XYZ file of C-alpha atoms in Angstrom:
679
model
C -9.584 -21.247 34.995
C -6.063 -19.720 36.892
C -5.992 -16.737 36.340
C -2.819 -16.166 34.538
C -4.704 -18.087 31.585
C -8.227 -16.294 31.727
C -5.724 -13.103 30.812
C -4.005 -14.805 28.283
C -6.761 -13.452 25.927
C -5.903 -10.354 26.031
C -2.370 -9.959 26.673
C -0.107 -13.427 26.029
C 2.819 -11.420 27.151
C 1.271 -11.379 30.931
C 3.808 -14.435 32.078
C 5.812 -11.908 33.336
C 3.298 -10.855 36.708
C 6.025 -8.746 37.863
C 7.868 -6.270 35.355
C 11.000 -4.898 36.382
C 11.053 -0.890 35.016
C 13.683 -2.339 32.510
C 11.077 -4.770 30.428
C 8.265 -1.749 31.492
C 10.459 0.607 29.080
C 10.661 -1.816 26.607
C 7.263 -2.911 26.541
C 6.876 0.914 26.003
C 9.416 1.514 22.972
C 7.275 -1.361 21.179
C 9.683 -4.418 21.807
C 7.083 -6.541 22.616
C 4.263 -4.833 20.635
C 4.285 -8.139 18.420
C 3.070 -10.625 21.097
C -0.477 -8.463 21.878
C -3.697 -7.694 20.421
C -3.442 -4.964 17.661
C -6.726 -3.163 19.090
C -4.988 -2.117 22.118
C -1.408 -2.696 21.914
C -1.260 -0.939 17.949
C -0.544 1.998 19.785
C 2.567 1.924 21.241
C 5.491 3.558 19.590
C 7.583 1.596 18.307
C 11.280 2.910 17.030
C 11.781 0.062 14.911
C 8.625 0.776 12.409
C 10.588 4.400 12.173
C 13.000 2.309 9.510
C 10.651 0.150 8.107
C 9.885 1.194 3.795
C 6.688 2.662 3.746
C 3.266 0.083 2.982
C 0.262 0.191 0.759
C -2.104 2.016 3.436
C -4.507 -0.210 5.144
C -7.497 0.233 7.012
C -4.836 -0.377 10.481
C -2.454 1.582 9.002
C -4.627 4.974 8.741
C -4.735 4.908 12.772
C -1.511 5.999 12.666
C -2.469 8.991 14.247
C -2.984 6.850 17.441
C 0.170 5.317 17.532
C 1.774 8.155 18.130
C -0.919 9.660 20.320
C 0.419 7.050 23.012
C 3.061 8.470 25.344
C 4.389 6.064 28.204
C 3.895 8.182 31.433
C 5.396 7.939 35.107
C 3.401 8.766 37.498
C 5.780 10.011 40.906
C 3.413 11.469 43.691
C 6.038 12.487 46.624
C 4.283 13.235 50.662
C 0.706 13.838 49.056
C -1.434 15.399 51.600
C -5.035 16.501 51.416
C -7.329 17.820 53.890
C -10.531 19.755 54.639
C -12.620 22.358 57.024
C -15.379 21.101 58.687
C -17.929 23.842 58.909
C -18.140 25.413 62.575
C -21.229 26.175 64.661
C -22.124 28.358 66.862
C -22.656 27.566 70.607
C -25.269 29.234 72.112
C -24.731 29.911 75.780
C -27.509 31.871 77.228
C -27.561 35.240 75.361
C -24.150 35.263 73.953
C -23.007 33.428 70.887
C -19.904 32.547 69.370
C -18.464 30.685 67.288
C -16.197 28.058 67.708
C -12.868 27.821 65.644
C -12.673 26.291 62.895
C -11.434 22.165 62.437
C -9.675 20.480 59.599
C -9.613 16.954 59.280
C -6.642 14.764 56.961
C -7.686 12.896 54.259
C -4.593 11.981 52.851
C -1.187 12.294 54.963
C 2.512 12.151 53.753
C 1.228 9.354 50.222
C 4.619 8.751 48.332
C 4.710 6.624 45.634
C 5.335 5.982 41.585
C 3.132 4.105 38.936
C 5.212 2.994 35.567
C 4.213 2.292 32.129
C 3.006 -1.324 32.016
C 1.494 -1.696 35.643
C -1.325 -2.167 37.103
C -0.920 -0.384 40.484
C -3.852 -1.351 43.043
C -4.818 1.071 45.698
C -6.675 -0.854 48.692
C -7.941 0.019 51.968
C -10.948 0.149 54.633
C -13.846 2.463 53.862
C -13.086 6.086 54.270
C -9.362 5.267 54.512
C -8.897 7.999 51.370
C -8.437 5.350 48.591
C -10.793 7.708 46.325
C -9.616 10.995 47.893
C -5.823 9.923 46.479
C -6.947 8.354 43.185
C -8.900 12.118 42.242
C -5.295 13.774 43.296
C -3.784 11.510 40.828
C -5.848 12.552 37.964
C -5.617 15.871 38.597
C -9.563 16.813 39.450
C -9.427 17.587 43.333
C -9.868 20.761 44.140
C -8.459 21.785 47.891
C -6.274 22.288 50.565
C -3.818 19.721 48.913
C -0.032 19.823 49.058
C 2.605 17.736 47.686
C 4.442 16.845 44.638
C 2.721 14.696 41.177
C 3.973 14.639 38.231
C 4.131 12.867 35.128
C 7.210 12.032 33.288
C 9.006 15.379 35.733
C 5.884 17.839 34.691
C 3.131 18.921 36.292
C -0.448 18.346 35.216
C -1.316 20.784 31.796
C -3.861 20.659 29.408
C -2.470 18.889 27.608
C -2.002 16.085 30.051
C -5.648 16.148 30.713
C -6.306 15.057 27.425
C -3.818 11.937 27.885
C -5.414 10.965 31.125
C -8.816 8.251 31.009
C -10.908 8.191 34.679
C -13.597 5.811 35.016
C -15.324 6.734 37.812
C -17.233 4.501 40.712
C -20.838 4.848 39.699
C -21.180 4.582 35.493
C -22.031 8.065 33.693
C -23.864 7.217 31.362
C -26.507 8.510 28.987
C -29.239 5.861 29.545
C -31.802 5.936 26.346
C -28.039 5.400 24.519
C -27.084 2.291 22.594
C -23.914 1.408 23.957
C -22.547 1.882 20.476
C -24.473 5.470 19.935
C -22.652 6.220 23.194
C -19.132 5.400 21.623
C -19.474 6.277 18.978
C -20.704 10.181 20.447
C -17.464 9.877 22.703
C -15.218 8.542 19.845
C -16.449 11.995 16.990
C -15.892 14.349 20.333
C -12.577 12.996 21.327
C -10.379 11.729 18.665
C -8.307 13.896 16.641
C -9.773 16.134 13.596
C -7.422 14.557 11.298
C -9.359 11.677 10.913
C -11.940 11.282 9.142
C -15.771 10.186 10.380
C -15.160 6.379 8.912
C -12.245 6.105 10.970
C -13.720 7.096 14.170
C -16.293 4.373 13.704
C -13.778 1.569 12.669
C -11.866 2.402 16.276
C -15.045 2.698 17.959
C -15.344 -1.316 16.587
C -12.069 -1.943 17.709
C -12.430 -1.222 21.339
C -16.129 -2.757 21.393
C -14.908 -5.978 20.085
C -12.256 -6.144 22.759
C -14.005 -5.453 25.397
C -16.306 -8.102 24.327
C -19.680 -5.673 23.815
C -20.451 -7.257 20.731
C -22.999 -8.621 22.191
C -24.842 -5.984 23.816
C -24.021 -3.374 21.538
C -27.489 -2.169 19.888
C -28.914 -3.145 23.278
C -30.058 0.575 24.905
C -27.371 1.095 28.275
C -30.315 2.125 30.714
C -29.990 2.808 34.592
C -29.501 5.627 35.850
C -32.676 7.424 36.391
C -34.468 5.210 33.343
C -37.499 3.499 34.445
C -35.281 0.060 32.434
C -32.833 -1.860 33.084
C -31.004 -1.969 29.880
C -27.203 -4.033 29.659
C -26.199 -5.609 32.972
C -23.249 -3.844 35.296
C -20.252 -5.601 34.165
C -21.443 -4.300 30.707
C -21.855 -1.007 31.558
C -18.609 -0.829 33.854
C -16.692 -1.509 30.853
C -18.806 1.193 28.223
C -17.241 3.732 30.522
C -13.792 2.461 30.150
C -14.491 1.987 26.621
C -14.928 5.512 26.324
C -11.751 6.758 28.376
C -9.793 3.891 25.834
C -10.793 5.731 23.131
C -8.425 8.229 23.092
C -5.543 5.973 24.097
C -4.681 7.370 27.236
C -1.476 6.813 28.855
C -2.733 7.705 32.410
C -6.306 5.231 33.558
C -7.139 5.763 36.469
C -10.630 3.616 37.247
C -12.317 3.691 40.645
C -13.493 0.675 41.889
C -14.582 -0.705 38.702
C -15.875 -4.077 40.394
C -17.760 -2.805 42.937
C -21.027 -4.600 42.971
C -20.319 -6.796 40.096
C -19.779 -10.745 40.838
C -16.896 -12.413 40.963
C -16.521 -13.471 37.334
C -17.639 -10.123 35.472
C -14.938 -8.667 38.067
C -12.729 -11.494 36.947
C -12.931 -10.348 33.422
C -13.051 -6.637 33.790
C -9.673 -6.580 35.479
C -8.009 -9.069 33.250
C -8.817 -6.009 30.525
C -7.233 -4.041 32.584
C -4.269 -5.382 32.778
C -4.192 -6.180 29.141
C -4.289 -2.802 28.759
C -1.464 -1.965 31.436
C 0.952 -4.504 29.145
C 0.364 -2.257 26.143
C 2.280 0.684 27.608
C -0.194 2.724 29.547
C -0.520 3.360 33.374
C -2.974 2.231 34.959
C -3.877 2.877 38.299
C -7.612 1.748 40.337
C -9.272 1.576 43.607
C -10.159 -1.632 44.876
C -12.595 -2.625 48.123
C -12.098 -6.087 48.634
C -10.558 -8.019 45.720
C -9.819 -11.845 45.947
C -6.870 -13.938 46.469
C -7.188 -14.494 42.306
C -7.497 -10.242 41.347
C -4.605 -9.528 44.568
C -2.252 -12.061 41.853
C -2.852 -9.628 38.536
C -1.984 -6.284 40.808
C 1.964 -5.612 39.944
C 1.984 -3.438 42.492
C -0.585 -1.881 46.231
C -0.949 0.853 47.764
C -2.372 0.501 50.982
C -3.966 3.189 53.463
C -4.570 3.625 56.953
C -6.520 6.691 57.836
C -5.181 7.979 54.935
C -1.605 7.511 56.181
C 0.227 4.239 53.782
C 1.521 1.128 55.157
C 2.933 -0.267 52.653
C 3.424 1.001 48.693
C 5.230 -1.629 46.233
C 5.390 -4.951 44.692
C 2.075 -7.342 45.316
C 4.106 -10.034 45.309
C 5.601 -8.998 48.239
C 3.461 -7.586 50.536
C 3.823 -10.711 52.786
C 7.507 -11.290 52.772
C 7.303 -7.268 54.254
C 4.818 -7.879 56.685
C 6.646 -10.288 57.876
C 9.850 -8.545 58.765
C 7.886 -6.137 60.938
C 6.221 -8.740 62.826
C 3.053 -9.660 61.311
C 3.271 -12.915 59.937
C -0.260 -14.881 59.182
C -1.728 -17.979 61.029
C -2.699 -19.783 58.273
C -0.112 -20.215 55.317
C -3.140 -20.035 52.556
C -4.674 -16.831 52.923
C -5.942 -13.859 50.740
C -2.629 -11.250 51.514
C -5.969 -8.333 50.690
C -7.970 -9.807 53.305
C -4.922 -10.318 55.945
C -3.869 -6.356 54.406
C -7.496 -4.674 55.262
C -7.690 -6.356 58.992
C -4.224 -4.918 59.558
C -5.415 -1.615 58.070
C -8.536 -1.836 60.520
C -5.831 -2.324 63.452
C -6.621 -5.859 63.896
C -4.715 -8.898 64.553
C -6.824 -11.505 65.130
C -5.310 -14.332 62.785
C -1.686 -13.228 63.160
C 0.372 -15.825 64.414
C 1.606 -15.645 68.277
C -1.355 -13.885 68.484
C -1.782 -14.703 72.726
C 1.850 -12.795 72.640
C 0.994 -9.511 71.460
C 0.126 -7.252 74.530
C -4.072 -7.186 74.717
C -3.570 -4.121 76.041
C -2.154 -2.879 72.874
C -5.455 -1.416 70.930
C -6.500 -0.895 67.337
C -5.174 2.440 67.476
C -1.425 1.506 68.624
C -1.638 -1.528 65.644
C -1.983 1.184 62.980
C 0.373 3.367 63.852
C 2.614 0.887 64.716
C 2.221 -0.311 61.111
C 2.672 3.329 59.440
C 5.476 3.828 61.869
C 7.030 0.427 59.993
C 6.045 2.205 56.564
C 7.858 5.362 57.382
C 11.417 3.719 58.169
C 11.560 0.531 56.219
C 9.973 1.886 52.721
C 9.732 5.600 52.602
C 13.289 6.010 52.109
C 13.062 3.829 49.213
C 9.890 4.822 47.489
C 12.643 8.082 47.715
C 14.806 6.506 46.291
C 13.100 5.034 43.785
C 11.866 8.225 42.617
C 15.100 9.772 42.448
C 16.584 6.978 40.094
C 13.294 7.280 38.139
C 13.936 10.541 37.178
C 16.326 10.134 33.991
C 14.067 7.442 32.955
C 11.191 10.984 32.407
C 13.379 12.577 30.815
C 14.018 9.722 28.522
C 10.123 9.245 27.845
C 9.584 13.221 27.166
C 12.048 12.948 25.235
C 11.765 15.925 22.212
C 9.362 19.337 22.268
C 5.330 19.133 22.396
C 3.531 19.506 19.416
C 1.762 22.065 19.329
C -1.535 20.003 18.946
C -0.823 19.205 22.250
C -2.247 22.568 23.603
C -5.694 22.439 20.760
C -8.723 21.019 20.565
C -8.858 17.347 19.087
C -12.331 19.058 17.266
C -13.631 22.842 16.344
C -16.027 24.269 17.885
C -18.505 23.632 14.831
C -17.746 19.733 15.123
C -18.656 19.666 19.086
C -21.306 21.672 18.180
C -23.155 19.548 15.593
C -22.046 16.408 17.557
C -23.442 17.599 20.432
C -26.985 18.854 18.900
C -27.519 14.918 17.395
C -26.842 13.634 21.089
C -29.399 15.863 23.025
C -31.672 15.349 20.368
C -31.705 11.398 20.302
C -31.172 11.323 24.173
C -33.912 13.902 25.499
C -36.471 13.219 22.454
C -37.816 10.499 24.768
C -38.041 12.902 28.122
C -39.690 15.685 26.424
C -42.101 13.706 24.332
C -43.009 11.277 27.340
C -46.423 9.961 26.781
C -47.132 11.740 30.957
C -45.934 14.907 29.634
C -48.678 14.734 26.166
C -51.054 13.651 28.078
C -50.570 16.467 30.644
C -50.407 19.273 28.360
C -53.598 17.816 26.285
C -55.827 17.266 29.147
C -54.821 20.531 30.243
C -54.975 22.350 26.789
C -59.076 20.388 26.263
C -60.343 21.185 29.495
C -59.325 24.581 29.730
C -61.223 24.617 26.380
C -64.628 23.844 27.293
C -64.583 25.873 30.297
C -64.139 28.963 28.015
C -66.185 26.956 25.110
C -66.966 29.435 22.222
C -66.651 32.507 25.258
C -69.123 35.869 23.589
C -67.003 38.060 22.003
C -69.184 40.572 24.727
C -67.686 38.650 27.552
C -64.463 40.815 27.629
C -63.560 39.760 30.820
C -63.647 36.268 30.373
C -61.695 36.238 26.753
C -58.460 38.292 28.940
C -58.427 35.301 31.575
C -58.108 32.707 28.816
C -55.237 34.863 27.613
C -53.655 35.872 30.982
C -53.807 31.930 31.482
C -52.336 30.994 28.961
C -49.165 33.539 29.724
C -49.352 32.217 33.415
C -49.403 28.191 32.535
C -46.641 28.669 30.105
C -44.844 30.790 32.009
C -44.959 27.416 34.877
C -44.853 24.366 32.823
C -41.285 25.512 30.523
C -39.767 26.790 34.448
C -39.748 23.468 35.929
C -38.857 21.177 33.319
C -35.813 23.660 33.033
C -34.774 23.881 36.436
C -33.729 20.212 36.327
C -31.645 20.486 33.123
C -27.830 21.394 34.805
C -28.112 20.099 37.913
C -29.245 16.617 36.665
C -26.418 17.153 33.962
C -24.340 18.186 36.267
C -22.431 14.682 36.438
C -21.787 14.415 32.896
C -20.941 17.849 32.125
C -18.399 17.365 35.060
C -16.981 14.446 33.554
C -16.900 15.718 30.684
C -15.329 18.875 30.738
C -12.574 17.173 33.071
C -11.747 14.862 30.622
C -11.525 18.221 27.730
C -14.072 16.754 25.231
C -15.826 20.511 24.518
C -15.829 23.818 25.129
C -18.288 24.482 27.804
C -19.899 27.271 25.246
C -20.381 24.765 21.837
C -22.274 22.249 24.638
C -24.396 25.443 25.842
C -25.572 26.740 22.557
C -25.867 22.467 21.846
C -28.483 22.704 24.774
C -30.817 25.951 24.236
C -30.803 24.970 20.160
C -31.978 21.627 20.849
C -34.812 22.731 22.897
C -36.102 24.874 20.291
C -37.878 21.841 18.642
C -38.374 19.795 21.767
C -40.382 22.781 23.732
C -42.079 24.523 21.629
C -43.866 21.527 19.872
C -46.052 21.478 22.918
C -46.856 24.745 23.294
C -48.171 24.706 19.632
C -50.482 22.141 20.135
C -52.134 23.821 22.786
C -52.676 26.852 21.500
C -53.995 25.708 18.552
C -56.423 23.800 20.252
C -57.621 26.086 23.341
C -57.976 29.285 20.616
C -60.013 28.350 18.573
C -62.424 26.172 21.107
C -61.834 29.215 23.457
C -64.163 31.529 21.241
C -61.150 34.230 20.663
C -60.803 36.173 17.741
C -61.628 33.779 14.058
C -58.240 35.830 12.545
C -55.506 33.843 10.791
C -53.081 37.068 11.403
C -53.996 37.590 15.057
C -53.855 33.241 15.894
C -49.946 33.361 14.579
C -49.269 36.431 16.248
C -50.534 34.536 20.089
C -48.812 31.596 19.043
C -45.547 33.607 18.300
C -45.993 35.698 21.990
C -46.647 32.200 23.528
C -43.448 30.388 22.139
C -41.373 33.811 22.961
C -42.728 33.426 26.056
C -41.878 29.906 26.673
C -38.594 30.612 25.984
C -38.416 33.651 28.692
C -39.656 31.186 30.993
C -37.047 28.478 30.204
C -34.092 30.972 30.335
C -35.147 31.911 33.838
C -35.347 27.856 34.542
C -31.626 27.198 33.515
C -30.806 30.015 35.063
C -31.838 29.128 38.360
C -30.560 25.499 38.056
C -26.572 26.708 36.532
C -26.857 28.887 39.755
C -28.143 26.728 42.550
C -27.040 23.631 41.288
C -29.649 22.192 43.614
C -33.099 20.613 42.259
C -34.715 21.654 45.956
C -33.874 24.777 46.472
C -33.930 26.338 42.760
C -37.695 24.616 43.251
C -38.346 26.544 46.219
C -37.066 29.803 45.278
C -38.810 29.558 41.229
C -41.946 29.025 43.274
C -41.791 32.546 45.410
C -40.789 34.306 41.685
C -43.809 33.099 39.856
C -46.124 34.448 42.771
C -45.067 37.189 42.450
C -44.585 37.310 38.464
C -48.108 36.016 38.790
C -49.899 38.399 41.195
C -47.821 41.360 39.639
C -48.928 39.943 35.531
C -51.643 42.789 35.552
C -54.988 40.442 35.703
C -55.427 40.397 39.751
C -53.944 44.048 40.702
C -54.834 47.132 38.145
C -53.740 49.955 40.643
C -50.193 49.008 42.318
C -48.806 51.034 44.871
C -46.467 53.655 43.850
C -43.835 51.713 45.632
C -43.976 48.176 44.857
C -44.749 48.516 41.276
C -41.882 48.550 39.976
C -42.136 44.522 40.282
C -44.248 44.848 37.170
C -41.540 45.321 35.246
C -39.679 42.604 35.736
C -42.580 39.904 35.177
C -42.318 38.706 31.996
C -45.752 37.143 31.990
C -46.764 41.013 32.123
C -45.314 41.556 29.146
C -46.416 38.696 27.527
C -50.647 39.621 29.377
C -50.036 42.167 27.423
C -48.770 41.410 24.044
C -51.890 39.234 23.875
C -54.087 41.148 24.890
C -52.930 43.854 22.451
C -52.754 41.095 19.463
C -56.426 40.589 20.344
C -57.972 43.654 20.213
C -57.040 46.179 18.013
C -57.504 50.267 18.983
C -60.884 51.008 16.941
C -62.561 47.589 18.434
C -66.236 47.780 20.322
C -68.628 45.997 21.946
C -71.614 45.637 22.986
C -71.547 47.256 26.610
C -75.555 47.996 26.761
C -78.886 47.825 24.941
C -78.058 49.418 21.578
C -74.830 50.980 22.814
C -71.058 49.963 21.682
C -68.112 51.235 23.761
C -63.982 50.664 22.712
C -62.423 47.878 24.363
C -59.888 49.382 24.814
C -61.070 51.522 27.556
C -62.641 48.419 28.989
C -60.776 48.657 33.208
C -58.923 45.423 32.915
C -57.415 46.188 29.924
C -56.699 50.082 29.621
C -55.133 50.054 32.767
C -52.292 47.849 30.578
C -51.225 50.863 28.667
C -50.941 49.247 25.194
C -49.882 52.052 23.440
C -45.647 50.966 23.489
C -46.196 46.807 22.220
C -42.491 47.101 20.571
C -41.017 48.288 23.821
C -42.971 45.185 25.799
C -41.351 43.304 22.565
C -38.040 44.325 23.591
C -37.994 43.435 27.204
C -38.634 40.261 26.815
C -35.959 39.958 23.884
C -34.240 41.469 26.919
C -34.639 38.714 28.827
C -34.118 36.530 26.556
C -30.366 36.978 26.304
C -29.837 38.196 29.301
C -31.398 34.889 31.624
C -30.030 32.751 29.336
C -26.532 35.060 29.636
C -26.228 34.636 33.256
C -26.919 30.970 32.941
C -24.110 30.259 31.094
C -21.553 32.646 33.546
C -23.025 30.247 36.483
C -21.911 27.186 34.471
C -18.649 29.154 33.356
C -17.973 30.430 36.792
C -19.796 27.260 38.980
C -18.233 24.693 40.956
C -17.989 21.931 38.096
C -14.845 20.634 38.867
């Protein structure tokens, strides 16, 4: 089936393959909205509808806030350049060490172009040509030495504009254990305006699912990533990622290689969806690696990059005429323009007519430079003129003062917290209560219970050893689990924070509160089994106090792991450092060494295991409690050498120290996330 016929299901007005700016503006103003599907294009502002009499409220009319939120945006970028610094290396010659001067590599050089509402713009180029870098820069998500001008309707990027931009990365960043419906519903609850009810948001999700052809897999788990199950297919996963961005009806939609790894039919469907979205008055910009001729015919504009420099920027249907005008004519009548462009971008001219007349001494670099110079001479002035001509159009599209709601969050802090908490519990329950983790905890608890089976109360050293094992095991276990939290969630956190979905504080508090039932169930089971098997004091009050101290220790240990993970954002480095820290805490805990040298004795005061150990020993043995230290001889337990050195007279001070650590480490983790390089 020809591409034109396949795309009519999404955009029946797609017969105009190459839209002129006049028709684009007409679409943005709503003149053609009656010809397209409501679920994609009913959000386009129509001036005519403002003069019609008020109709009774219908389900579709209740999404009026979404129609008002769509403001067509013209994207203009002039002389965009980007460079990165290459780390210098030390040059050691003999005993003299000197540092080479810092090198700079240019990734983009003088890229100029315009993307208008109603157009699908594709960026082509070989691998490493700078396509993704340019796309990220245009989306306002690139930090570094970026020069040039990027404007949206003539204005620079802002927080309000950030919420009107959709960005779909090349790798689908989704929670694997959530279903398609749950994934889109949580995104809708976080991103759609607070003026909509929950039922209206869910209804909008159903419209997106129907429009993107996800009805068949709506109740299937997403899968992929680190999950051990496959889940939905790659094409369906890509459409879920697009659906997340389409929920807010973005004025600008950026996609990084949405067809990579997909078969031709699935790629055709994805690009058909993008073309239909563009016809609804949106500006759609995508990178694509190796499009087929069918896909290429769907593009309105193309930008071709070669080593970071543009060699063509303009209408997709005029590229062959332009190449012919600069002396590059294909040797065959029927050739895929994308293949021909990529060959030229690589400096390959084997398929060019009259190849035998071309100077064979002319290397690939010279051919690339020739194309870059031709663009600078022939197309660059035209692009600059088009940008100047569109300035008046941008003013018209942005007429009126910005609404005060543009700079506000779409949902309240409390609503963000509730949604994030529920999503986190639903996603992480599979990990926290996995069969492997439950087996690990149960096996250790039963084994330790058997080793200390009904220990004699007079064997103080054995019982103290069991209490110290409690503090160490539940110091290591939560810490090493918490180290993985932020490094593993960094892609998702970066994606959602870049879209302005929620406050960082609401995410962090929801994560902290959600961890309480997840992280405290297994320690409770462990202590319940081992405490009574190990023959510790058969008192319910003592058991409850021991359990509370243990849970307190778990939360402090988890805070240390969260802080290390947030500061380093590297699992390998954080694991190595935490091993050293826990080894220090183990040695300074007060069990192995009773009398430390004064110059290093301060280590025990920063060890949470030391305070936990002291508290459990103090709860287990009261002040006047005695044990049989010889035939017919009883001694105070507090005078036992391993207990006496702990100084159990100030237990409330130990509680205060653990409380300070609990709060302090989590504050450090939050500040590390706040100041870290998430963007």
